[in-house]
Each structure stands twice: as C-alpha cells, then as structure tokens.
Amino acid sequence: MSSAEKQRVVVLGVSGGIACYKAVELVRILVRTGFKVQIIMTRGAMEFVTPLTFQTLSGNPVATETFNLTQESEIGHINLADAADLFVIAPATANVIGKISNGIADDLLTTVLMATKAPVLIVPAMNVHMYDNPILQENLRKLRRIGYHTMEPAEGFLACGYEGKGRLPDAEKIAEEIERLLKKKDLSTERVLITAGPNREPLDPVRYISNRSSGKMGYALVRAALRRGADVTLVTGPTALEPPIGARVVAVTTAAEMREAVLREYPNCTAVIMAAAVADYRPVMAAEKKIKRSHGAVELRLEPNPDILKELGQSKDGKWLVGFAAETEDLTANAQKKLREKNLDMVIANNVAEEGSGFDGDTNIATIVDRTGAIRSLPLMSKDDLADRVFDHYLALKSRR
Ligand code: CTP
C-alpha cells in the first residue's frame, strides 16, 4: 500500500474462543500489510487474551464496553462502524453468529456490527459438532444470503480434543481473504454477462438429461465481479446455489433458453464469460406424456444444440469474450483451438479428470490462454481465487490493447 493511499481500516471483532490467540497473529499481519486495525473484544474474548495484547500490536485502543464513557469518547461505537472499510469477526463463535443472524445487538461488537455499512467477513471457529449443528449452519446460510462473506473453518485437531472441521483458518489465509475483499473497484466501468451451471434438456415431463456442473465457478466469478465494482448479469442454469446479491439474475433451464437470454443481454454488456456447461445435445423430441415402462427399450435420438459462444464470436463489436474449456486431454492445445474457432479473447481450461479440478468441487486447477498466445498455468486454488485471477488477466490483457 503506498503512503499516498488512504490507510484502509479493518475493524476486527474478536469473540471468545481458544482461537483468539490466532487473532493476535492476524493483527500482526494486517498491521504489517499497512491496514489500520481497530479491535472490538467481547467479554468472552477477554477471558482468553487481554485487551493490552491487542492494543500493543494494533497501536490503537481496544473497544470492549458499550456503556464506558471513556471508551465512547475516545473511540465511539458509531465512529467505529463508519470507519470500517471491512468488518471482520475472527474467531466468530456459534453464539455471536446466532446473535448476528437474529438481529440481536446486546454488546459492543454486535451493536457496532449492526450499525456498519461496510462489507462483513465472518470466520467461524468452534467444536466440530457445534459447527455441524443445523441451527448454526442455517444461521450462516442466512448471513450469506444477505451478503455477508464467510470462511470455512479448517480441519484438524481441535482444542476440545475432537478432530474435524472447526479450527480457525491460519492467520495468513484470513489476511489473504481480507485483502481480496478489499480489492479496489477496478471493474467499475464493466458490464459483465456471466453464464453458470448446467442445462437440463427434457426427455418427457419428468425426466431430463444434464451434466455434472454445479455452477460454483460461474457464481464465484459473479461474486468477484460484483466485489470489484462491475455491473453483473447472471444467466444461470438450475443450481443449488444462493443467487448472489447485487447481480441481475436470469434463470433458465435448457440451452435454447440460455441462448435466448444471452443474446437478449449481449448488446448491453462489455464482456461475456461463458462458465456454463452448456448442454451440447438435446433429445430430438421430448415426449409430451411420461414415457411408460411398458414401452420396453427406448432409443434416444439427440441433436446438437447451437454453440452460443461461437455465435457471440461472430458479432463481437468490441466486446470481450471469455470461454471455459472442460477437457480430459491435450488441455492447452484444445483450449487454443476453442479460442481460435470461437473468436475469443481468453479461455480458462481445466482438466476435469484431475483431482481438485473441475465439476462440483470448491477448487480448480486452470490454465489461462489468451489471444496474444500467452499460456498461464495456475496452481490449485479456490474457485473464488481463480475468479479474481481471471479478472486480473482480463484487465492486464485489455490494458495492452
Ligand atoms: N459453449 C457454448 N455453447 C455450447 C457449448 C459450449 O456457448 N453449445 C461454451 C461453454 O460455455 C464454454 C465453451 O463454449 O465456455 C467451451 O465449452 P466446452 O464444452 O468445453 O466445449 P465445446 O465447444 O462444447 O467442445 P467439446 O465439448 O467438443 O470439447
């Protein structure tokens, strides 16, 4: 961070769990990176670490009580809420998550959080059974639905003696996530159309053919684009994912419907990213009535669906086109062939047969090829990280034009 830039403020809420000691390390990293860190501790947190530790490391007074006159005049709970560029709760206990998700503000941390307009990152840490508890999971889902960011706990030995998911992620990982969420709004002039998920092609009123796409990569791209200030339209096939808040969402089922929606939105966008696993084939005829078992053997005749991306490539008109290539062999060569044949600017290729890459998982191993001939192989990373890498590459390529 250059000194000319305004120092960004992370308000860090620390709630009471053994993982508090890792929040100490997090403060050290954030301060070293150049953030101003303002800490709010709950009563529980103070049972594990003293405010003096956080105060010494952050160089700022630590807020602990709502009705303390000295603290209120020195820090001020509304000032804290307003000052935050990002509000992080780490560790977040089951109790604090339960309170926040139900609108309870009965201590300083939950009160300031209620008053902030900054983006919020919740980093849970608790016993594995508490984390698995459906009440806790429902509370987290609710928070995600209203736009809060959450991190998954890490797996391993827990202080309570159990083994499983519940550890606070390493401080470096949390700091990385904080940096990602605070990335500057470098896509604010872009209107991005993103497709995601599979298609379903009906065979009869109760059956369809589809593919294994979960939509996770496309939705990660939507979240990254929104965070970086883009205007985003998502055309999505059927998925089990929460629609991201802030995007215009057009839900479709078949490839033909997806084509229609994409062509309708195309004139208004600056870039299209086709992350959808468009169904290449559809049944020649969908039966009007349910096909009965008494029919015996059924022969399926399939016909190809139109190639949406190829069609877009034929009328680019200054727009940028990004495709995906799901491959099981000759990754780079196949990706470059798609780039050429569909007249694209970038292709993100991944070997779907490789562990940690492709359908349904939360990670991907991708190679980005672009129209200048550059080939960039990326290591295993989360789909959220990859989404940012795609936009970084996109902006770098665009600035060279
Ligand atoms: N795509 C599309 N319309 C289709 C098929 C694919 O727009 N009917 C898009 C996908 O969204 C993806 C890119 O084209 O961005 C490549 O998709 P992929 O399935 O890897 O390639 P195909 O062109 O279908 O070629 P093949 O299946 O033979 O590898």
Short mmCIF file of C-alpha atoms and ligand atoms in Angstrom, two decimals:
data_model
loop_
_atom_site.label_atom_id
_atom_site.label_comp_id
_atom_site.label_asym_id
_atom_site.label_seq_id
_atom_site.Cartn_x
_atom_site.Cartn_y
_atom_site.Cartn_z
CA MET A 1 0.00 0.00 0.00
CA SER A 2 1.62 3.34 -0.96
CA SER A 3 1.71 6.09 1.66
CA ALA A 4 -0.30 8.36 -0.66
CA GLU A 5 -3.23 5.94 -0.45
CA LYS A 6 -5.67 6.39 2.40
CA GLN A 7 -4.92 3.82 5.07
CA ARG A 8 -7.70 1.27 5.00
CA VAL A 9 -9.43 0.33 8.22
CA VAL A 10 -10.22 -3.21 9.28
CA VAL A 11 -12.48 -3.39 12.32
CA LEU A 12 -11.74 -6.77 13.88
CA GLY A 13 -14.31 -8.24 16.24
CA VAL A 14 -12.87 -10.95 18.47
CA SER A 15 -15.31 -13.25 20.24
CA GLY A 16 -14.48 -15.73 22.94
CA GLY A 17 -12.85 -18.96 21.89
CA ILE A 18 -9.50 -20.58 22.25
CA ALA A 19 -8.72 -19.46 18.69
CA CYS A 20 -8.38 -15.87 20.00
CA TYR A 21 -4.63 -16.38 20.08
CA LYS A 22 -4.67 -16.71 16.29
CA ALA A 23 -6.45 -13.35 16.03
CA VAL A 24 -3.35 -11.88 17.70
CA GLU A 25 -1.23 -13.20 14.81
CA LEU A 26 -3.81 -11.86 12.33
CA VAL A 27 -3.50 -8.35 13.80
CA ARG A 28 0.28 -8.52 13.41
CA ILE A 29 -0.02 -9.46 9.73
CA LEU A 30 -2.65 -6.84 8.99
CA VAL A 31 -0.63 -4.07 10.64
CA ARG A 32 2.48 -5.16 8.74
CA THR A 33 0.50 -5.09 5.47
CA GLY A 34 -0.45 -1.47 6.15
CA PHE A 35 -4.00 -1.67 7.47
CA LYS A 36 -5.26 0.32 10.42
CA VAL A 37 -6.78 -2.26 12.75
CA GLN A 38 -9.45 -1.33 15.29
CA ILE A 39 -10.32 -4.14 17.64
CA ILE A 40 -13.53 -4.86 19.49
CA MET A 41 -13.46 -7.68 22.05
CA THR A 42 -16.38 -9.47 23.63
CA ARG A 43 -16.34 -10.36 27.32
CA GLY A 44 -15.66 -13.97 26.38
CA ALA A 45 -12.65 -12.98 24.27
CA MET A 46 -11.12 -11.19 27.26
CA GLU A 47 -11.12 -14.48 29.16
CA PHE A 48 -8.60 -15.79 26.61
CA VAL A 49 -6.45 -12.78 25.65
CA THR A 50 -6.08 -9.39 27.31
CA PRO A 51 -7.03 -6.16 25.54
CA LEU A 52 -3.48 -4.97 26.23
CA THR A 53 -2.09 -7.60 23.84
CA PHE A 54 -4.30 -6.36 21.00
CA GLN A 55 -3.75 -2.73 21.91
CA THR A 56 0.03 -3.12 21.84
CA LEU A 57 0.03 -4.92 18.49
CA SER A 58 -2.51 -2.71 16.75
CA GLY A 59 -1.29 0.57 18.26
CA ASN A 60 -4.95 1.52 18.80
CA PRO A 61 -7.20 1.50 21.86
CA VAL A 62 -9.32 -1.65 22.08
CA ALA A 63 -13.06 -1.28 22.48
CA THR A 64 -14.75 -3.63 24.92
CA GLU A 65 -17.79 -1.98 26.51
CA THR A 66 -20.85 -0.22 25.18
CA PHE A 67 -21.51 1.99 28.16
CA ASN A 68 -17.98 3.01 29.10
CA LEU A 69 -17.78 6.81 28.87
CA THR A 70 -14.02 6.97 28.34
CA GLN A 71 -14.11 4.44 25.54
CA GLU A 72 -17.16 6.05 23.99
CA SER A 73 -15.48 9.47 23.88
CA GLU A 74 -12.15 8.05 22.63
CA ILE A 75 -13.47 5.62 20.05
CA GLY A 76 -17.24 5.95 19.74
CA HIS A 77 -19.23 2.98 18.56
CA ILE A 78 -20.80 4.73 15.59
CA ASN A 79 -17.41 6.11 14.56
CA LEU A 80 -16.09 2.56 14.54
CA ALA A 81 -18.98 1.38 12.41
CA ASP A 82 -18.43 4.25 9.94
CA ALA A 83 -14.64 3.96 9.84
CA ALA A 84 -14.61 0.32 8.74
CA ASP A 85 -13.63 -0.49 5.17
CA LEU A 86 -14.16 -4.09 6.18
CA PHE A 87 -15.65 -5.61 9.33
CA VAL A 88 -14.16 -8.96 10.27
CA ILE A 89 -15.22 -11.26 13.09
CA ALA A 90 -12.49 -13.80 13.84
CA PRO A 91 -12.92 -16.03 15.65
CA ALA A 92 -16.72 -15.95 15.40
CA THR A 93 -18.33 -18.25 17.96
CA ALA A 94 -21.63 -20.08 17.45
CA ASN A 95 -23.13 -17.64 19.96
CA VAL A 96 -22.07 -14.48 18.14
CA ILE A 97 -23.19 -15.93 14.78
CA GLY A 98 -26.56 -16.81 16.33
CA LYS A 99 -26.97 -13.31 17.70
CA ILE A 100 -25.99 -11.51 14.50
CA SER A 101 -28.21 -13.65 12.29
CA ASN A 102 -31.17 -12.87 14.53
CA GLY A 103 -30.58 -9.15 14.85
CA ILE A 104 -29.54 -9.19 18.49
CA ALA A 105 -27.19 -6.37 19.46
CA ASP A 106 -26.60 -6.81 23.19
CA ASP A 107 -22.90 -5.98 23.44
CA LEU A 108 -20.46 -3.62 21.78
CA LEU A 109 -19.38 -5.99 18.99
CA THR A 110 -22.92 -6.83 17.84
CA THR A 111 -24.05 -3.22 18.23
CA VAL A 112 -21.26 -1.79 16.07
CA LEU A 113 -21.80 -4.53 13.50
CA MET A 114 -25.48 -3.63 13.34
CA ALA A 115 -24.53 -0.02 12.55
CA THR A 116 -21.91 -0.65 9.88
CA LYS A 117 -22.39 -0.35 6.14
CA ALA A 118 -19.02 -1.96 5.42
CA PRO A 119 -18.74 -5.46 3.95
CA VAL A 120 -18.58 -8.12 6.65
CA LEU A 121 -16.43 -11.25 6.86
CA ILE A 122 -17.33 -13.91 9.42
CA VAL A 123 -14.68 -16.50 10.28
CA PRO A 124 -16.20 -19.22 12.46
CA ALA A 125 -14.16 -21.37 14.87
CA MET A 126 -15.72 -23.88 17.23
CA ASN A 127 -16.13 -27.52 18.14
CA VAL A 128 -16.85 -29.76 15.13
CA HIS A 129 -20.31 -30.79 16.39
CA MET A 130 -21.24 -27.18 17.04
CA TYR A 131 -20.16 -26.33 13.50
CA ASP A 132 -22.22 -29.21 12.09
CA ASN A 133 -25.28 -28.19 14.08
CA PRO A 134 -28.08 -27.38 11.61
CA ILE A 135 -29.04 -24.28 13.60
CA LEU A 136 -25.55 -22.85 13.19
CA GLN A 137 -25.49 -23.84 9.51
CA GLU A 138 -28.88 -22.21 8.93
CA ASN A 139 -27.63 -19.03 10.64
CA LEU A 140 -24.55 -18.95 8.37
CA ARG A 141 -26.72 -19.53 5.30
CA LYS A 142 -28.92 -16.63 6.36
CA LEU A 143 -25.89 -14.36 6.74
CA ARG A 144 -24.56 -15.39 3.33
CA ARG A 145 -27.96 -14.76 1.79
CA ILE A 146 -27.91 -11.16 2.95
CA GLY A 147 -24.42 -10.66 1.54
CA TYR A 148 -22.07 -11.39 4.44
CA HIS A 149 -18.86 -13.17 3.48
CA THR A 150 -17.93 -16.28 5.43
CA MET A 151 -14.88 -18.52 5.53
CA GLU A 152 -14.96 -22.26 6.12
CA PRO A 153 -13.14 -23.43 9.24
CA ALA A 154 -10.05 -25.56 8.72
CA GLU A 155 -9.93 -29.25 9.57
CA GLY A 156 -7.64 -30.83 12.12
CA PHE A 157 -7.19 -31.39 15.84
CA LEU A 158 -9.40 -29.09 17.86
CA ALA A 159 -8.51 -27.70 21.26
CA CYS A 160 -11.55 -29.52 22.71
CA GLY A 161 -9.91 -32.86 21.89
CA TYR A 162 -12.03 -33.68 18.84
CA GLU A 163 -10.77 -33.91 15.31
CA GLY A 164 -12.67 -32.34 12.40
CA LYS A 165 -13.83 -29.08 10.89
CA GLY A 166 -13.81 -26.19 13.33
CA ARG A 167 -10.34 -24.70 13.55
CA LEU A 168 -9.87 -21.03 12.77
CA PRO A 169 -8.09 -20.90 9.39
CA ASP A 170 -4.44 -19.79 9.54
CA ALA A 171 -3.97 -16.06 10.06
CA GLU A 172 -2.26 -15.77 6.64
CA LYS A 173 -5.33 -17.28 4.97
CA ILE A 174 -7.68 -14.86 6.74
CA ALA A 175 -5.41 -11.93 5.81
CA GLU A 176 -5.48 -13.07 2.15
CA GLU A 177 -9.27 -13.17 2.22
CA ILE A 178 -9.35 -9.69 3.76
CA GLU A 179 -7.08 -8.35 1.01
CA ARG A 180 -9.24 -9.98 -1.63
CA LEU A 181 -12.41 -8.46 -0.23
CA LEU A 182 -10.77 -5.04 -0.13
CA LYS A 183 -9.50 -5.17 -3.69
CA LYS A 184 -10.11 -1.93 -5.43
CA LYS A 185 -13.08 -1.38 -7.70
CA ASP A 186 -11.15 -1.92 -10.91
CA LEU A 187 -14.14 -3.30 -12.85
CA SER A 188 -16.44 -0.36 -12.21
CA THR A 189 -16.70 0.54 -15.91
CA GLU A 190 -17.54 -3.04 -16.93
CA ARG A 191 -20.92 -4.58 -17.61
CA VAL A 192 -20.27 -8.29 -17.39
CA LEU A 193 -22.60 -11.05 -18.53
CA ILE A 194 -21.77 -14.35 -16.84
CA THR A 195 -23.36 -17.73 -17.51
CA ALA A 196 -23.21 -20.54 -14.97
CA GLY A 197 -24.41 -24.03 -14.20
CA PRO A 198 -25.72 -26.87 -16.33
CA ASN A 199 -28.68 -27.10 -18.67
CA ARG A 200 -31.46 -29.60 -18.46
CA GLU A 201 -32.86 -31.00 -21.70
CA PRO A 202 -36.24 -32.65 -21.16
CA LEU A 203 -36.98 -36.18 -22.32
CA ASP A 204 -40.54 -36.13 -21.06
CA PRO A 205 -42.38 -34.14 -18.36
CA VAL A 206 -40.46 -35.86 -15.52
CA ARG A 207 -37.05 -36.71 -16.98
CA TYR A 208 -34.15 -34.79 -18.41
CA ILE A 209 -30.52 -35.17 -19.45
CA SER A 210 -27.97 -32.88 -17.87
CA ASN A 211 -24.34 -32.72 -16.77
CA ARG A 212 -22.40 -32.51 -13.52
CA SER A 213 -21.84 -28.76 -13.45
CA SER A 214 -22.59 -27.23 -10.03
CA GLY A 215 -22.40 -23.59 -11.12
CA LYS A 216 -19.80 -22.84 -8.43
CA MET A 217 -17.19 -21.39 -10.82
CA GLY A 218 -19.69 -19.08 -12.51
CA TYR A 219 -21.09 -17.89 -9.19
CA ALA A 220 -17.55 -17.24 -7.90
CA LEU A 221 -16.98 -15.07 -10.99
CA VAL A 222 -20.20 -13.19 -10.26
CA ARG A 223 -19.12 -12.52 -6.64
CA ALA A 224 -15.66 -11.34 -7.73
CA ALA A 225 -17.06 -9.06 -10.44
CA LEU A 226 -19.56 -7.52 -8.02
CA ARG A 227 -16.89 -7.00 -5.38
CA ARG A 228 -14.72 -5.25 -7.93
CA GLY A 229 -17.48 -2.86 -8.92
CA ALA A 230 -18.86 -4.38 -12.14
CA ASP A 231 -22.46 -4.32 -13.20
CA VAL A 232 -23.28 -8.03 -13.41
CA THR A 233 -25.96 -10.07 -15.15
CA LEU A 234 -26.01 -13.77 -14.35
CA VAL A 235 -27.73 -16.18 -16.71
CA THR A 236 -27.91 -19.37 -14.72
CA GLY A 237 -28.99 -22.92 -15.33
CA PRO A 238 -30.52 -24.85 -12.41
CA THR A 239 -28.11 -24.96 -9.42
CA ALA A 240 -28.37 -25.44 -5.67
CA LEU A 241 -26.52 -22.16 -5.01
CA GLU A 242 -27.72 -18.95 -3.40
CA PRO A 243 -28.20 -16.24 -6.04
CA PRO A 244 -25.52 -13.60 -5.35
CA ILE A 245 -26.90 -10.33 -4.02
CA GLY A 246 -26.38 -7.39 -6.36
CA ALA A 247 -26.45 -9.24 -9.67
CA ARG A 248 -29.35 -9.27 -12.08
CA VAL A 249 -30.28 -12.94 -12.28
CA VAL A 250 -31.96 -14.60 -15.26
CA ALA A 251 -32.82 -18.24 -14.54
CA VAL A 252 -33.05 -20.63 -17.49
CA THR A 253 -33.27 -24.38 -17.96
CA THR A 254 -32.42 -25.52 -21.48
CA ALA A 255 -29.54 -24.50 -23.76
CA ALA A 256 -32.06 -22.89 -26.12
CA GLU A 257 -33.40 -20.73 -23.27
CA MET A 258 -29.85 -19.86 -22.25
CA ARG A 259 -29.03 -18.83 -25.83
CA GLU A 260 -32.11 -16.64 -25.98
CA ALA A 261 -31.32 -14.93 -22.65
CA VAL A 262 -27.66 -14.39 -23.56
CA LEU A 263 -28.49 -12.94 -26.99
CA ARG A 264 -31.02 -10.60 -25.37
CA GLU A 265 -28.47 -9.32 -22.82
CA TYR A 266 -25.48 -9.28 -25.21
CA PRO A 267 -25.94 -5.78 -26.67
CA ASN A 268 -25.77 -4.20 -23.21
CA CYS A 269 -22.55 -5.75 -21.96
CA THR A 270 -18.83 -5.08 -22.32
CA ALA A 271 -17.77 -8.69 -21.71
CA VAL A 272 -19.26 -12.17 -21.62
CA ILE A 273 -17.86 -15.02 -19.55
CA MET A 274 -19.41 -18.34 -20.50
CA ALA A 275 -18.78 -20.50 -17.44
CA ALA A 276 -21.97 -22.52 -18.04
CA ALA A 277 -21.62 -26.14 -19.06
CA VAL A 278 -23.98 -25.69 -21.97
CA ALA A 279 -25.65 -28.97 -22.94
CA ASP A 280 -24.15 -29.94 -26.27
CA TYR A 281 -27.10 -32.20 -27.16
CA ARG A 282 -30.85 -32.29 -26.67
CA PRO A 283 -33.39 -35.03 -27.40
CA VAL A 284 -34.80 -34.64 -30.90
CA MET A 285 -38.26 -35.00 -29.41
CA ALA A 286 -39.39 -34.52 -25.84
CA ALA A 287 -42.40 -36.75 -25.17
CA GLU A 288 -45.48 -34.82 -24.11
CA LYS A 289 -46.54 -37.54 -21.70
CA LYS A 290 -44.40 -39.52 -19.31
CA ILE A 291 -42.69 -42.40 -21.14
CA LYS A 292 -44.11 -45.57 -19.54
CA ARG A 293 -42.01 -48.58 -18.63
CA SER A 294 -44.27 -50.78 -20.72
CA HIS A 295 -42.58 -49.24 -23.81
CA GLY A 296 -39.63 -51.54 -23.15
CA ALA A 297 -36.26 -50.43 -24.54
CA VAL A 298 -36.20 -46.77 -25.53
CA GLU A 299 -33.89 -45.38 -28.14
CA LEU A 300 -32.71 -41.82 -27.53
CA ARG A 301 -32.01 -39.64 -30.52
CA LEU A 302 -30.07 -36.49 -29.72
CA GLU A 303 -29.39 -33.44 -31.86
CA PRO A 304 -26.74 -30.78 -31.25
CA ASN A 305 -27.62 -27.54 -29.50
CA PRO A 306 -26.37 -24.28 -31.03
CA ASP A 307 -22.92 -23.15 -29.83
CA ILE A 308 -23.81 -19.94 -28.00
CA LEU A 309 -20.28 -18.65 -27.57
CA LYS A 310 -19.40 -19.26 -31.21
CA GLU A 311 -22.44 -17.27 -32.23
CA LEU A 312 -21.34 -14.37 -30.00
CA GLY A 313 -17.86 -14.57 -31.52
CA GLN A 314 -19.36 -13.85 -34.93
CA SER A 315 -20.62 -10.41 -33.88
CA LYS A 316 -18.15 -9.15 -31.28
CA ASP A 317 -18.46 -5.45 -31.89
CA GLY A 318 -15.73 -4.52 -29.40
CA LYS A 319 -16.97 -6.88 -26.70
CA TRP A 320 -14.66 -9.25 -24.87
CA LEU A 321 -15.41 -12.94 -24.86
CA VAL A 322 -14.14 -15.41 -22.31
CA GLY A 323 -14.82 -19.12 -22.59
CA PHE A 324 -14.14 -22.17 -20.47
CA ALA A 325 -12.78 -25.43 -21.78
CA ALA A 326 -13.50 -28.59 -19.85
CA GLU A 327 -11.02 -31.13 -21.13
CA THR A 328 -9.73 -34.56 -20.25
CA GLU A 329 -6.66 -34.49 -22.55
CA ASP A 330 -4.42 -32.08 -24.53
CA LEU A 331 -5.54 -29.21 -22.33
CA THR A 332 -3.65 -26.28 -23.83
CA ALA A 333 -3.98 -27.32 -27.48
CA ASN A 334 -7.72 -27.90 -27.14
CA ALA A 335 -8.18 -24.58 -25.32
CA GLN A 336 -6.28 -22.72 -28.04
CA LYS A 337 -8.39 -24.41 -30.70
CA LYS A 338 -11.57 -23.23 -28.94
CA LEU A 339 -10.12 -19.71 -28.62
CA ARG A 340 -9.49 -19.58 -32.37
CA GLU A 341 -12.61 -21.30 -33.59
CA LYS A 342 -14.97 -19.30 -31.38
CA ASN A 343 -13.06 -16.00 -31.87
CA LEU A 344 -12.49 -15.49 -28.12
CA ASP A 345 -10.12 -13.28 -26.12
CA MET A 346 -9.42 -15.73 -23.30
CA VAL A 347 -10.11 -19.34 -22.46
CA ILE A 348 -9.86 -20.84 -18.99
CA ALA A 349 -9.07 -24.50 -19.44
CA ASN A 350 -9.21 -27.17 -16.81
CA ASN A 351 -8.64 -30.87 -16.79
CA VAL A 352 -11.87 -32.16 -15.31
CA ALA A 353 -10.34 -35.59 -14.75
CA GLU A 354 -7.69 -34.17 -12.40
CA GLU A 355 -8.15 -34.27 -8.60
CA GLY A 356 -9.11 -30.83 -7.25
CA SER A 357 -10.19 -29.53 -10.64
CA GLY A 358 -13.49 -29.15 -12.40
CA PHE A 359 -17.02 -30.13 -11.53
CA ASP A 360 -18.65 -29.55 -8.18
CA GLY A 361 -15.56 -29.03 -6.00
CA ASP A 362 -14.59 -25.72 -4.38
CA THR A 363 -11.17 -25.70 -6.05
CA ASN A 364 -9.84 -25.64 -9.58
CA ILE A 365 -6.55 -26.08 -11.42
CA ALA A 366 -6.69 -23.92 -14.51
CA THR A 367 -4.61 -22.78 -17.43
CA ILE A 368 -5.48 -19.44 -18.99
CA VAL A 369 -4.75 -18.99 -22.69
CA ASP A 370 -5.39 -15.73 -24.49
CA ARG A 371 -5.44 -14.26 -27.96
CA THR A 372 -1.84 -12.99 -27.70
CA GLY A 373 -0.68 -16.61 -27.42
CA ALA A 374 0.15 -16.36 -23.72
CA ILE A 375 -0.30 -19.53 -21.66
CA ARG A 376 -0.61 -19.17 -17.90
CA SER A 377 -0.79 -22.33 -15.80
CA LEU A 378 -2.15 -21.70 -12.32
CA PRO A 379 -1.76 -23.93 -9.27
CA LEU A 380 -4.64 -25.48 -7.31
CA MET A 381 -6.71 -22.69 -5.78
CA SER A 382 -10.23 -21.94 -4.62
CA LYS A 383 -12.77 -21.03 -7.29
CA ASP A 384 -13.05 -17.61 -5.61
CA ASP A 385 -9.31 -17.04 -6.04
CA LEU A 386 -9.42 -18.26 -9.62
CA ALA A 387 -12.26 -15.85 -10.35
CA ASP A 388 -10.03 -12.97 -9.27
CA ARG A 389 -7.15 -14.30 -11.38
CA VAL A 390 -9.44 -14.40 -14.41
CA PHE A 391 -10.35 -10.73 -13.94
CA ASP A 392 -6.72 -9.76 -13.24
CA HIS A 393 -5.72 -11.41 -16.52
CA TYR A 394 -8.66 -9.82 -18.33
CA LEU A 395 -7.70 -6.30 -17.16
CA ALA A 396 -4.00 -6.80 -17.92
CA LEU A 397 -4.84 -8.01 -21.43
CA LYS A 398 -7.26 -5.17 -22.02
CA SER A 399 -4.74 -2.55 -20.91
CA ARG A 400 -2.31 -3.82 -23.58
CA ARG A 401 -4.70 -3.12 -26.40
N1 CTP B 1 -20.39 -23.38 -25.11
C1 CTP B 1 -21.47 -22.68 -25.67
N2 CTP B 1 -22.45 -23.35 -26.33
C2 CTP B 1 -22.39 -24.70 -26.47
C3 CTP B 1 -21.31 -25.41 -25.90
C4 CTP B 1 -20.33 -24.72 -25.24
O1 CTP B 1 -21.51 -21.46 -25.53
N3 CTP B 1 -23.36 -25.32 -27.10
C5 CTP B 1 -19.34 -22.63 -24.40
C6 CTP B 1 -19.11 -23.07 -22.98
O2 CTP B 1 -19.86 -22.28 -22.07
C7 CTP B 1 -17.62 -22.83 -22.79
C8 CTP B 1 -17.05 -23.03 -24.17
O3 CTP B 1 -18.13 -22.88 -25.07
O4 CTP B 1 -17.33 -21.51 -22.40
C9 CTP B 1 -16.41 -24.38 -24.38
O5 CTP B 1 -17.26 -25.40 -23.93
P1 CTP B 1 -16.82 -26.93 -23.98
O6 CTP B 1 -17.99 -27.78 -23.57
O7 CTP B 1 -15.51 -27.13 -23.30
O8 CTP B 1 -16.51 -27.11 -25.49
P2 CTP B 1 -17.36 -27.45 -26.74
O9 CTP B 1 -17.28 -26.27 -27.66
O10 CTP B 1 -18.71 -27.96 -26.38
O11 CTP B 1 -16.46 -28.62 -27.38
P3 CTP B 1 -16.26 -30.14 -26.89
O12 CTP B 1 -17.44 -30.46 -25.98
O13 CTP B 1 -16.24 -30.88 -28.13
O14 CTP B 1 -14.94 -30.15 -26.15
#
